[in-house]
Coordinates of N, CA and C and ligand atoms in Angstrom, one line a residue:
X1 N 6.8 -43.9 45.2 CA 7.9 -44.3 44.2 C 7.4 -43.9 42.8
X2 N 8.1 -43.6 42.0 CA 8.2 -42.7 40.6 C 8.8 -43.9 39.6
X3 N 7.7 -44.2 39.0 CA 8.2 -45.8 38.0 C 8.7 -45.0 36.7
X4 N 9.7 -45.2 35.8 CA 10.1 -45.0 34.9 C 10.6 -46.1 34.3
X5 N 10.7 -45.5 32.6 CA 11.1 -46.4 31.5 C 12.2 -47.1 32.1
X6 N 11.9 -48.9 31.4 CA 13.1 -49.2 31.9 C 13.5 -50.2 33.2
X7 N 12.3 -49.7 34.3 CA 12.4 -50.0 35.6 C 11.9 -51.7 35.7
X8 N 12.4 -52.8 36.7 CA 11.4 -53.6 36.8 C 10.2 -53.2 37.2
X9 N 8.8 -53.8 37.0 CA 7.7 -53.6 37.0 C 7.1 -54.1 38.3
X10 N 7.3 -53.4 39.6 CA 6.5 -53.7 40.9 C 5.5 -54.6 40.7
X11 N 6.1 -55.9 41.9 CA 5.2 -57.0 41.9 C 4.3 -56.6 43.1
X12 N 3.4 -57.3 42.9 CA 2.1 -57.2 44.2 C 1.1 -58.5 43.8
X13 N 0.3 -58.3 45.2 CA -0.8 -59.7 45.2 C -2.3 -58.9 45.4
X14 N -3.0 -59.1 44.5 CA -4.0 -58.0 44.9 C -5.3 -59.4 44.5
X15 N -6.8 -58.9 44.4 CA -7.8 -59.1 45.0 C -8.5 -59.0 43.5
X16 N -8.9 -59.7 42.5 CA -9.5 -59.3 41.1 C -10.5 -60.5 40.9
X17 N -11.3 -59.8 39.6 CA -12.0 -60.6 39.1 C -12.1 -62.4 38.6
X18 N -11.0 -62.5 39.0 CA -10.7 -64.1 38.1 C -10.0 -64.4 39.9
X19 N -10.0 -64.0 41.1 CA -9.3 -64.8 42.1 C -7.9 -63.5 42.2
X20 N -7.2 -64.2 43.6 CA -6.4 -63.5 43.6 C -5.3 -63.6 42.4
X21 N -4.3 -62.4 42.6 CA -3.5 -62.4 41.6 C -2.7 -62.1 42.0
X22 N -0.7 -62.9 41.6 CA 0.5 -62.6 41.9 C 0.8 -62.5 40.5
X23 N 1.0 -60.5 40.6 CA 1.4 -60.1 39.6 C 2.2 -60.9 38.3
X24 N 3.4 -61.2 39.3 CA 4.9 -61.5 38.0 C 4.5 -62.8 37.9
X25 N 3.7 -64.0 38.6 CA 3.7 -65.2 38.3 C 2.7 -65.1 37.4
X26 N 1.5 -64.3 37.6 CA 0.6 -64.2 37.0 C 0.8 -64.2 34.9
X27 N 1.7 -62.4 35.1 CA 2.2 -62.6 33.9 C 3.0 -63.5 32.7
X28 N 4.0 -64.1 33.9 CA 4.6 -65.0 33.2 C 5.6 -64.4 32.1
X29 N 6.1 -65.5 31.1 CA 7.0 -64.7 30.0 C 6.3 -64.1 29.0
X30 N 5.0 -63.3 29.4 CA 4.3 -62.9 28.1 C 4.1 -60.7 28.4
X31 N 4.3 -60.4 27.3 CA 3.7 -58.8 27.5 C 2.6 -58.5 28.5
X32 N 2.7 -57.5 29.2 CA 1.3 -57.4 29.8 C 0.7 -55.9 29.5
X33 N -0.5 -55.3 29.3 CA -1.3 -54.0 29.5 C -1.5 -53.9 30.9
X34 N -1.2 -53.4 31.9 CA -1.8 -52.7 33.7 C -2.4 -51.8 32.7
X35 N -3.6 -51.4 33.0 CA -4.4 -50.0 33.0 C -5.2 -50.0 34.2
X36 N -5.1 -48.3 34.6 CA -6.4 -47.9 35.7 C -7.4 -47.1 34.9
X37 N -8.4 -47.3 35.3 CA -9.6 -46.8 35.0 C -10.1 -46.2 36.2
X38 N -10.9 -44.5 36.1 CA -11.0 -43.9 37.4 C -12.4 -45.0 38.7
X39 N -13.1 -45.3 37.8 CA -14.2 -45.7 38.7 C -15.3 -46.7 38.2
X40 N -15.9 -47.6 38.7 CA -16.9 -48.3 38.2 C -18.2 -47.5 38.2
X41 N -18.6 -47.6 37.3 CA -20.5 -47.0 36.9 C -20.3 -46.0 36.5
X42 N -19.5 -45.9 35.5 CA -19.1 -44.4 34.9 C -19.0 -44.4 33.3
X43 N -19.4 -43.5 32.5 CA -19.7 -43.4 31.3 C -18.4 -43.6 30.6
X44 N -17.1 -43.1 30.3 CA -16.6 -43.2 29.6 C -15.9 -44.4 30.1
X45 N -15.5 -44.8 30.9 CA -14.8 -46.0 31.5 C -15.5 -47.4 30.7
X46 N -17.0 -47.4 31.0 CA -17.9 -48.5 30.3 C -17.9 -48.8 28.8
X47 N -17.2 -46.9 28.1 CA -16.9 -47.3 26.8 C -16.0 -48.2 26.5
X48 N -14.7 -47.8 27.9 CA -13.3 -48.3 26.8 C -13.0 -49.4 27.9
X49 N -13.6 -50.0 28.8 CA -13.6 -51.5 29.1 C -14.4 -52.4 27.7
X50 N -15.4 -52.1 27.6 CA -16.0 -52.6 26.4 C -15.4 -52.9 25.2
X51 N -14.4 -51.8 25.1 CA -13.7 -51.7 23.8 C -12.7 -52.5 23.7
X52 N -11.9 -52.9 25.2 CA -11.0 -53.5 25.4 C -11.4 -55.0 25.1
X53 N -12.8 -55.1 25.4 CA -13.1 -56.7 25.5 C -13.5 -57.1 24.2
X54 N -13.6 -56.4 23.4 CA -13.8 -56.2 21.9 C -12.3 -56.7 21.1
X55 N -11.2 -55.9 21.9 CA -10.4 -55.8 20.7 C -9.2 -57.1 21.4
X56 N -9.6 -58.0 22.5 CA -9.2 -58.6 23.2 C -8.4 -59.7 22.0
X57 N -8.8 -60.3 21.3 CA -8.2 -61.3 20.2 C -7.4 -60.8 19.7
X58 N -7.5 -59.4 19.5 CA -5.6 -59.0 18.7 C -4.3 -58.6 20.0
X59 N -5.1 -58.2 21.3 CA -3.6 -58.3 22.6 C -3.6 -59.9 22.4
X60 N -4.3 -60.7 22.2 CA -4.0 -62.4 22.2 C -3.3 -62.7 21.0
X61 N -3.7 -62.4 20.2 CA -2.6 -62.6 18.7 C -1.0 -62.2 19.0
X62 N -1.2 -60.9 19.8 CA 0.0 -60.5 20.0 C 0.7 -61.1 21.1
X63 N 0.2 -61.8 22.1 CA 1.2 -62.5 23.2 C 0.9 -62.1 24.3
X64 N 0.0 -61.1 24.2 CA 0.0 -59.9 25.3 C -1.3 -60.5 26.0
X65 N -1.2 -60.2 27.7 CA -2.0 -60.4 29.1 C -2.6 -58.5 29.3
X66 N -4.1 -58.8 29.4 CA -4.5 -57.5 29.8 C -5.3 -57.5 31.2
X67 N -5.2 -56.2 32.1 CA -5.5 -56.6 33.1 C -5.8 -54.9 33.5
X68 N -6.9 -55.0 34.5 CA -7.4 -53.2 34.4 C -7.4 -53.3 36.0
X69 N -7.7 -52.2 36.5 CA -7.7 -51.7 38.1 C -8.3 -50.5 38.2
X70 N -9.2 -51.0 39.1 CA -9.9 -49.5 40.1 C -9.8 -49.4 41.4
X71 N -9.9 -48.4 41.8 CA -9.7 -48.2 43.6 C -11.4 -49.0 44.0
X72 N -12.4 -49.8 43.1 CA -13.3 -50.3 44.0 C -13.0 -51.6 44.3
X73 N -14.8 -52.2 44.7 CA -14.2 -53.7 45.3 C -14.7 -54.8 44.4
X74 N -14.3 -55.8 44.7 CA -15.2 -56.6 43.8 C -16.8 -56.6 43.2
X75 N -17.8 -56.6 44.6 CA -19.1 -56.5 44.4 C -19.0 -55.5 43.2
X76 N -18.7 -54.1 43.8 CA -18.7 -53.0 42.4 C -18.5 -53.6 40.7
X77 N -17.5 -54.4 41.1 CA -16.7 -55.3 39.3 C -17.6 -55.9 39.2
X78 N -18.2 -56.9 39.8 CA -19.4 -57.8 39.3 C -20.8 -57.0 38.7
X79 N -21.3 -56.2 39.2 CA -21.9 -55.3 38.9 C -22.1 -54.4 37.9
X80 N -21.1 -53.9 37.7 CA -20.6 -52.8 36.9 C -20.4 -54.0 35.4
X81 N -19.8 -55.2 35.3 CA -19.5 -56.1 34.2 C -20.7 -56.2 33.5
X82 N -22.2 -56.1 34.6 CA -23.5 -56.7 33.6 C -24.1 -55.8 32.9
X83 N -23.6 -54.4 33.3 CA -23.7 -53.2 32.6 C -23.1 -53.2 31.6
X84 N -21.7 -53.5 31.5 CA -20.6 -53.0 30.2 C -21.0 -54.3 29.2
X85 N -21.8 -55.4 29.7 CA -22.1 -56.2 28.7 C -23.6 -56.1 28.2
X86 N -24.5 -55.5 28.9 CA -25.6 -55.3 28.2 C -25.5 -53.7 27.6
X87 N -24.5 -52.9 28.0 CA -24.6 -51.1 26.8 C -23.4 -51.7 25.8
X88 N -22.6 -52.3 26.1 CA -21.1 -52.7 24.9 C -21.5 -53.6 24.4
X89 N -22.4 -54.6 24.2 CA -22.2 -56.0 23.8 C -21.7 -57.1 23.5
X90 N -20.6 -57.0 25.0 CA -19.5 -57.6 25.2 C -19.0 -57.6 26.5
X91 N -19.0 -59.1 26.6 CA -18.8 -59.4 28.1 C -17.2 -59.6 28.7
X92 N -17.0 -58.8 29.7 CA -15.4 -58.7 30.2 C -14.9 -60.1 30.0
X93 N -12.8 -60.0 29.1 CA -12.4 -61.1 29.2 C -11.4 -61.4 29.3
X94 N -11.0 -60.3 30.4 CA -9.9 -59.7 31.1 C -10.1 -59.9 32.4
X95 N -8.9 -59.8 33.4 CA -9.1 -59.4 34.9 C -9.5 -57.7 35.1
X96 N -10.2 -57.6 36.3 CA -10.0 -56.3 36.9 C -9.4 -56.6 38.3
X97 N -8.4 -55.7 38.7 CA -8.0 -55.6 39.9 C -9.1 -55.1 41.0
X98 N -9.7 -55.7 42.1 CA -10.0 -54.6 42.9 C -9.4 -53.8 44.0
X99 N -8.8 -52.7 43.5 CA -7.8 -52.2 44.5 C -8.2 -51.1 45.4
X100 N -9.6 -51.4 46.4 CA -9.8 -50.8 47.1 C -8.9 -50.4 48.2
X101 N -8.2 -51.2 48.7 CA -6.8 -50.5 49.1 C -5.8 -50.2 49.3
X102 N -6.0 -49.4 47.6 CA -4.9 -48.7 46.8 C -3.3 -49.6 47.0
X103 N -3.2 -50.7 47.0 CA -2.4 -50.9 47.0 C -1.2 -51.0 45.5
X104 N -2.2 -51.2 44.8 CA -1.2 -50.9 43.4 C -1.3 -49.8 43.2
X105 N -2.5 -49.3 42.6 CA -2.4 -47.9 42.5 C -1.3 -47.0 43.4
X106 N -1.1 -47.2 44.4 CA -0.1 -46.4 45.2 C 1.1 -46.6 44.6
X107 N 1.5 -48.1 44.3 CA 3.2 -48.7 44.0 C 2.8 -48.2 42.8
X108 N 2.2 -47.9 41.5 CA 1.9 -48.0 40.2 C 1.9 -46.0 40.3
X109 N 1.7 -45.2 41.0 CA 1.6 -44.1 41.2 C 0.5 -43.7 40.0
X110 N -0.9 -44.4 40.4 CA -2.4 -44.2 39.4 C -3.4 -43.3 40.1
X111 N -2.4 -42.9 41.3 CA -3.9 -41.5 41.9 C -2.8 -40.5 41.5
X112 N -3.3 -39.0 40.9 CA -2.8 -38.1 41.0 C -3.8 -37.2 41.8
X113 N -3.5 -37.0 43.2 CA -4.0 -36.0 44.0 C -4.1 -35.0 43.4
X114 N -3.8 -34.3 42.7 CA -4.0 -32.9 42.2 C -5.2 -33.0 41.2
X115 N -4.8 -33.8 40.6 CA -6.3 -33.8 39.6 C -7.0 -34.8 39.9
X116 N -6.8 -35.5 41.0 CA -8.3 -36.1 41.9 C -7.8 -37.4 43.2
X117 N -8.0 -37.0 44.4 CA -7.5 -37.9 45.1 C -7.9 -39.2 45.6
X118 N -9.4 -39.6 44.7 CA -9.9 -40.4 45.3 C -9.8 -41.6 43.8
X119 N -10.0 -40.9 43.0 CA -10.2 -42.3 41.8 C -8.6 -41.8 41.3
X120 N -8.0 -43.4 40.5 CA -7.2 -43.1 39.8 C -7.3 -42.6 38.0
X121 N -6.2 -42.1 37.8 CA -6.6 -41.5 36.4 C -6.1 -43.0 35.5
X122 N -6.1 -42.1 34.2 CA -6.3 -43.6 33.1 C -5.1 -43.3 33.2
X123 N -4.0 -44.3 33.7 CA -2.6 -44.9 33.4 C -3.0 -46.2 33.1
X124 N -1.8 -46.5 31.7 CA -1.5 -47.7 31.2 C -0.2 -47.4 31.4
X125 N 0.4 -49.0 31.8 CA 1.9 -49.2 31.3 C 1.9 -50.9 31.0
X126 N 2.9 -50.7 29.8 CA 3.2 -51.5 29.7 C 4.6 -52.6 29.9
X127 N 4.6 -53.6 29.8 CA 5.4 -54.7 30.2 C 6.2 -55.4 29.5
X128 N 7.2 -55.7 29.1 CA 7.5 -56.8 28.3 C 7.9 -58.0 29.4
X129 N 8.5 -58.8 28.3 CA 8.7 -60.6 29.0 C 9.7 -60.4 30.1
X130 N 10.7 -58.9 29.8 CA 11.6 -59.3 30.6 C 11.0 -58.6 32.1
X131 N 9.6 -58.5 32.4 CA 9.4 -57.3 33.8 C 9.5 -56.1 33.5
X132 N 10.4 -55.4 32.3 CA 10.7 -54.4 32.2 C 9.4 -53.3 31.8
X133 N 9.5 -51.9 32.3 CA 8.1 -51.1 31.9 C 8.6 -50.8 30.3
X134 N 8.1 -50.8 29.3 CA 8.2 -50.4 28.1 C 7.7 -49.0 28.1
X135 N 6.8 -48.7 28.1 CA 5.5 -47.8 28.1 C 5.1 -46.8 28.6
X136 N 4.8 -46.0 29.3 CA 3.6 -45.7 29.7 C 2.8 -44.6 29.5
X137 N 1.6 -44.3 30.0 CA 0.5 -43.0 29.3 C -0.1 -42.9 30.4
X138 N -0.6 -41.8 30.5 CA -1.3 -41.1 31.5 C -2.2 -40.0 30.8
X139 N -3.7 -40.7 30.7 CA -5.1 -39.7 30.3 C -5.7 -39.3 31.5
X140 N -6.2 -37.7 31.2 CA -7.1 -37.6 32.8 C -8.3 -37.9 32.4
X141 N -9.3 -38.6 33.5 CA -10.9 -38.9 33.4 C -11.5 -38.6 32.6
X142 N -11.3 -37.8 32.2 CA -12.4 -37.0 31.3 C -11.9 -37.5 29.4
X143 N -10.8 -38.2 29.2 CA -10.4 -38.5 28.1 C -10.5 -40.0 27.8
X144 N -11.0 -40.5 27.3 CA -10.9 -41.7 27.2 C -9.6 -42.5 25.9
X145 N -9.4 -43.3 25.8 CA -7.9 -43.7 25.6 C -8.4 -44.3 24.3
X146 N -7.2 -44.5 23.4 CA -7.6 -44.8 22.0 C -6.7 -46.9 21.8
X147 N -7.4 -47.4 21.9 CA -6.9 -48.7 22.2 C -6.0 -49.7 21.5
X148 N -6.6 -49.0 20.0 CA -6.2 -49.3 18.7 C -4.8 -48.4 18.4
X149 N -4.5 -47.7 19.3 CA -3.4 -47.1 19.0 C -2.0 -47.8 19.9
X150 N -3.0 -48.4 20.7 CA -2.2 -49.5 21.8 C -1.5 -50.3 21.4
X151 N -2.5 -51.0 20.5 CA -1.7 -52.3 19.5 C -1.0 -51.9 18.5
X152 N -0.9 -50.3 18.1 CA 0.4 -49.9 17.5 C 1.3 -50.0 17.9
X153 N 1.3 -49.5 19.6 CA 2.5 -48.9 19.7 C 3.3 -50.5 20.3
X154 N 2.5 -51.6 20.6 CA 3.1 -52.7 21.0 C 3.8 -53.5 19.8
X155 N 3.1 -53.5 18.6 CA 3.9 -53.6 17.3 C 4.9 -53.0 17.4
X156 N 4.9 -51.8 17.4 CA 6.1 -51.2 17.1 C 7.6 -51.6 18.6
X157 N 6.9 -51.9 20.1 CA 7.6 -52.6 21.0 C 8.0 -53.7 20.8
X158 N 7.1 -54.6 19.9 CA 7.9 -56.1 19.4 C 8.7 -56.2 18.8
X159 N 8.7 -55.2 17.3 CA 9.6 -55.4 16.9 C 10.8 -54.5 16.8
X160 N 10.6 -53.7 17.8 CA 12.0 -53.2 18.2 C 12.8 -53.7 19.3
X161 N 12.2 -54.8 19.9 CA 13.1 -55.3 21.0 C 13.8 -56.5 20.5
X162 N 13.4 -56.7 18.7 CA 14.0 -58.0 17.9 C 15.0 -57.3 17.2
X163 N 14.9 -56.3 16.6 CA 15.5 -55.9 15.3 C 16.1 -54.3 16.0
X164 N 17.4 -54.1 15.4 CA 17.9 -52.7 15.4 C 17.2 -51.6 14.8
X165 N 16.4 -51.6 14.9 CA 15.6 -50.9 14.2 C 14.2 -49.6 14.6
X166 N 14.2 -48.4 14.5 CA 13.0 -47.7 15.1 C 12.0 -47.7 14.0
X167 N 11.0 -47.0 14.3 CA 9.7 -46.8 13.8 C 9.1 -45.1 13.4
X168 N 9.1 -44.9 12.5 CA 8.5 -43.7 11.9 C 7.1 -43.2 12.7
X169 N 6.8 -42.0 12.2 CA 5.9 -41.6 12.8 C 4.8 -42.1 12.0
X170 N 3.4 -42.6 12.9 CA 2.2 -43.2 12.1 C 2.5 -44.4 11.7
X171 N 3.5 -44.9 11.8 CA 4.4 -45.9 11.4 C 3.1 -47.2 11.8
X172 N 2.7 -48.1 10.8 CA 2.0 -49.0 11.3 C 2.5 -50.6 10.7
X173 N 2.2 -51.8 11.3 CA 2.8 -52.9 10.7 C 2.9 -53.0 9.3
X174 N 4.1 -53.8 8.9 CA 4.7 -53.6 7.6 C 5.0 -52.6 7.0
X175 N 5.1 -51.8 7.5 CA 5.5 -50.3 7.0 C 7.2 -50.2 6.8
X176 N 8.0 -49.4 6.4 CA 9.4 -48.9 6.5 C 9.6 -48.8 7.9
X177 N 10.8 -49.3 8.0 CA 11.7 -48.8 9.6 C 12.3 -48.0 9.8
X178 N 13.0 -47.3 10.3 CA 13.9 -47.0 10.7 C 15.6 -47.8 11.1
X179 N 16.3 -47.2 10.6 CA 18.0 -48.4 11.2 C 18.6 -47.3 11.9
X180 N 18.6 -48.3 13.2 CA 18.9 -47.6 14.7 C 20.3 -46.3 14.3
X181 N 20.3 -45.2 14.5 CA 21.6 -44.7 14.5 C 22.7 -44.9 15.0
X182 N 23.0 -45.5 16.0 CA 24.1 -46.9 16.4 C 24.3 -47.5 15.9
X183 N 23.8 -48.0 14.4 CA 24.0 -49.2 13.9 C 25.0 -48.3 12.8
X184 N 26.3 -48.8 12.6 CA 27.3 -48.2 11.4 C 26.5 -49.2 9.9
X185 N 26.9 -48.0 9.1 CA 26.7 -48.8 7.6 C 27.4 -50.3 7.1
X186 N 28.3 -50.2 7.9 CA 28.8 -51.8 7.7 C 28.1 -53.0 8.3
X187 N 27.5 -52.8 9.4 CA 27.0 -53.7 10.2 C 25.3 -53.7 9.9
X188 N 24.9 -52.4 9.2 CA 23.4 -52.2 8.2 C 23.5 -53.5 7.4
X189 N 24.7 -53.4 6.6 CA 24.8 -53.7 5.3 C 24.6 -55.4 5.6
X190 N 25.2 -56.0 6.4 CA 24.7 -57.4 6.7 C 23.2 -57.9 7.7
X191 N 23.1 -56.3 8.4 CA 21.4 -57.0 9.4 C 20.5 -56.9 8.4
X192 N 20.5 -56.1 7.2 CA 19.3 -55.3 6.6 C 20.0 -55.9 4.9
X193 N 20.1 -57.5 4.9 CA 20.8 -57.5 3.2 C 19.8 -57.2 2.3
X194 N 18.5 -57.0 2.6 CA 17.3 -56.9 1.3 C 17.6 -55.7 1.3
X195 N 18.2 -54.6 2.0 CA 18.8 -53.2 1.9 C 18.4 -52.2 2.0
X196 N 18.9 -50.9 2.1 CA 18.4 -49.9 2.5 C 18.6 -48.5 2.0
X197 N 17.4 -47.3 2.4 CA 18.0 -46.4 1.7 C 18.1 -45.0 2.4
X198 N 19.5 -44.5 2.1 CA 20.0 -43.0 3.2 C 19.4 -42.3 2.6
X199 N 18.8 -41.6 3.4 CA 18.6 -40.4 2.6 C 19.2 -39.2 3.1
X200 N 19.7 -39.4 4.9 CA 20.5 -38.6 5.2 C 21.4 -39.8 6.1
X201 N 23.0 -39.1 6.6 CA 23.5 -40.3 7.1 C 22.8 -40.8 8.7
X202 N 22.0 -39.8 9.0 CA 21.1 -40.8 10.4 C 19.5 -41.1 9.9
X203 N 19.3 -40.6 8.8 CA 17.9 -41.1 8.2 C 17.9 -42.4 7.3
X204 N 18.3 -43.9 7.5 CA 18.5 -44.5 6.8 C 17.3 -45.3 7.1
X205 N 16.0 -45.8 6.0 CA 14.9 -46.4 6.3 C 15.4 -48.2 5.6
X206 N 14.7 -49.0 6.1 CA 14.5 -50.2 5.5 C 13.3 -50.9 5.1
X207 N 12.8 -52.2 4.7 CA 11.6 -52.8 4.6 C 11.5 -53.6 6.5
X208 N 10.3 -53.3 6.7 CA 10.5 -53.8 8.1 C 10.9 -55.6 8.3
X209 N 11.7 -55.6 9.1 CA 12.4 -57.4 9.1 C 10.8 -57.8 9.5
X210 N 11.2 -59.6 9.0 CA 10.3 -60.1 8.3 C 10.1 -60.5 10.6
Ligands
LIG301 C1 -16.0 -41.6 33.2 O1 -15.4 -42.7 33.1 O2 -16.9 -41.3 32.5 C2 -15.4 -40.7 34.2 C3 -14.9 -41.1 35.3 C4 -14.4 -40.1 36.2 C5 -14.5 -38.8 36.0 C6 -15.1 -38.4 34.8 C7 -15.5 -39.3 33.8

């Protein structure tokens, strides 16, 4: 199955670090991060689990549940954790899935056989409250993912699922918006009263709603 924008987000019961886990109960009405990571005891993976467990209080500022998956098994996750806390200096504080067999990864479509059939590549997608996939990215192995860019683009998912409104490019909180091109100037003129300015009739920017 081929998950696209939009779709509900395939539930499953899998096998992880904190106990089993049921996906959609699990999540609850809050945002979630799924990422796969290709493999445990691997160099760039140990950077950006680390990094994740670092930048963990701003997905919690934001509402958001993070949660990672490899095709290994537990013992490996236990293992592999005293590592990423004695080279990162930061102890996991997140779930990992162990999905030795592949069962998300398969529903999640996180092996790409062509560029490797046995680990999955770095897919993230993400979730909002309603199930729905917002998101998603796909890095191969060899690239490791920029996380901080993550909490951009989920800013920029919050507050477009509030407000008529898109997001410029590089666009970062509190910055100018965008006012959705569907929105007519009459119906601007009362969502956006601190006001706005055309510069062309589909380029109309605002102060981002409060
Ligand atoms: C890594 O995390 O370093 C890695 C994993 C699989 C292939 C290449 C690199």
């Amino acid at each position: 199955m081929s998950i696209k924008l939009g779709d509900t987000a395939p539930d499953f019961t899998q096998e992880s670090t904190v106990g089993p886990i049921s996906f959609h109960s699990w999540a609850g009405d809050q945002w979630v991060v799924l990422f796969s990571h290709p493999k445990d005891y691997t160099p760039v993976c140990t950077t950006e689990l680390g990094m994740l467990a670092k930048l963990k209080a701003e997905f919690d500022r934001r509402g958001v549940k993070v949660i990672g998956l490899s095709v290994d098994g537990l013992p490996e996750h236990a293992g592999w954790s005293k590592d990423i806390e004695e080279t990162q200096g930061v102890a996991l504080n997140f779930p990992l899935l162990a999905d030795s067999d592949r069962k998300v990864s398969d529903l999640y479509g996180m092996i790409h056989p062509n560029a490797d059939n046995t680990m999955t590549v770095r897919s993230v997608f993400i979730i909002g409250p309603d199930k729905n996939v917002k998101l998603m990215l796909t890095y191969p192995a060899s690239t490791g993912r920029n996380f901080v860019e993550l909490l951009r683009v989920i800013d920029s998912l919050q507050l477009t699922a509030k407000y008529k409104v898109a997001t410029p490019v590089d666009w970062k909180q509190g910055e100018d918006c965008i006012i959705l091109p569907s929105v007519p100037n009459d119906e601007a003129d009362s969502l956006f009263p601190i006001g706005y300015k055309t510069i062309k009739p589909y380029l109309r920017t605002t102060p981002q709603p409060a």
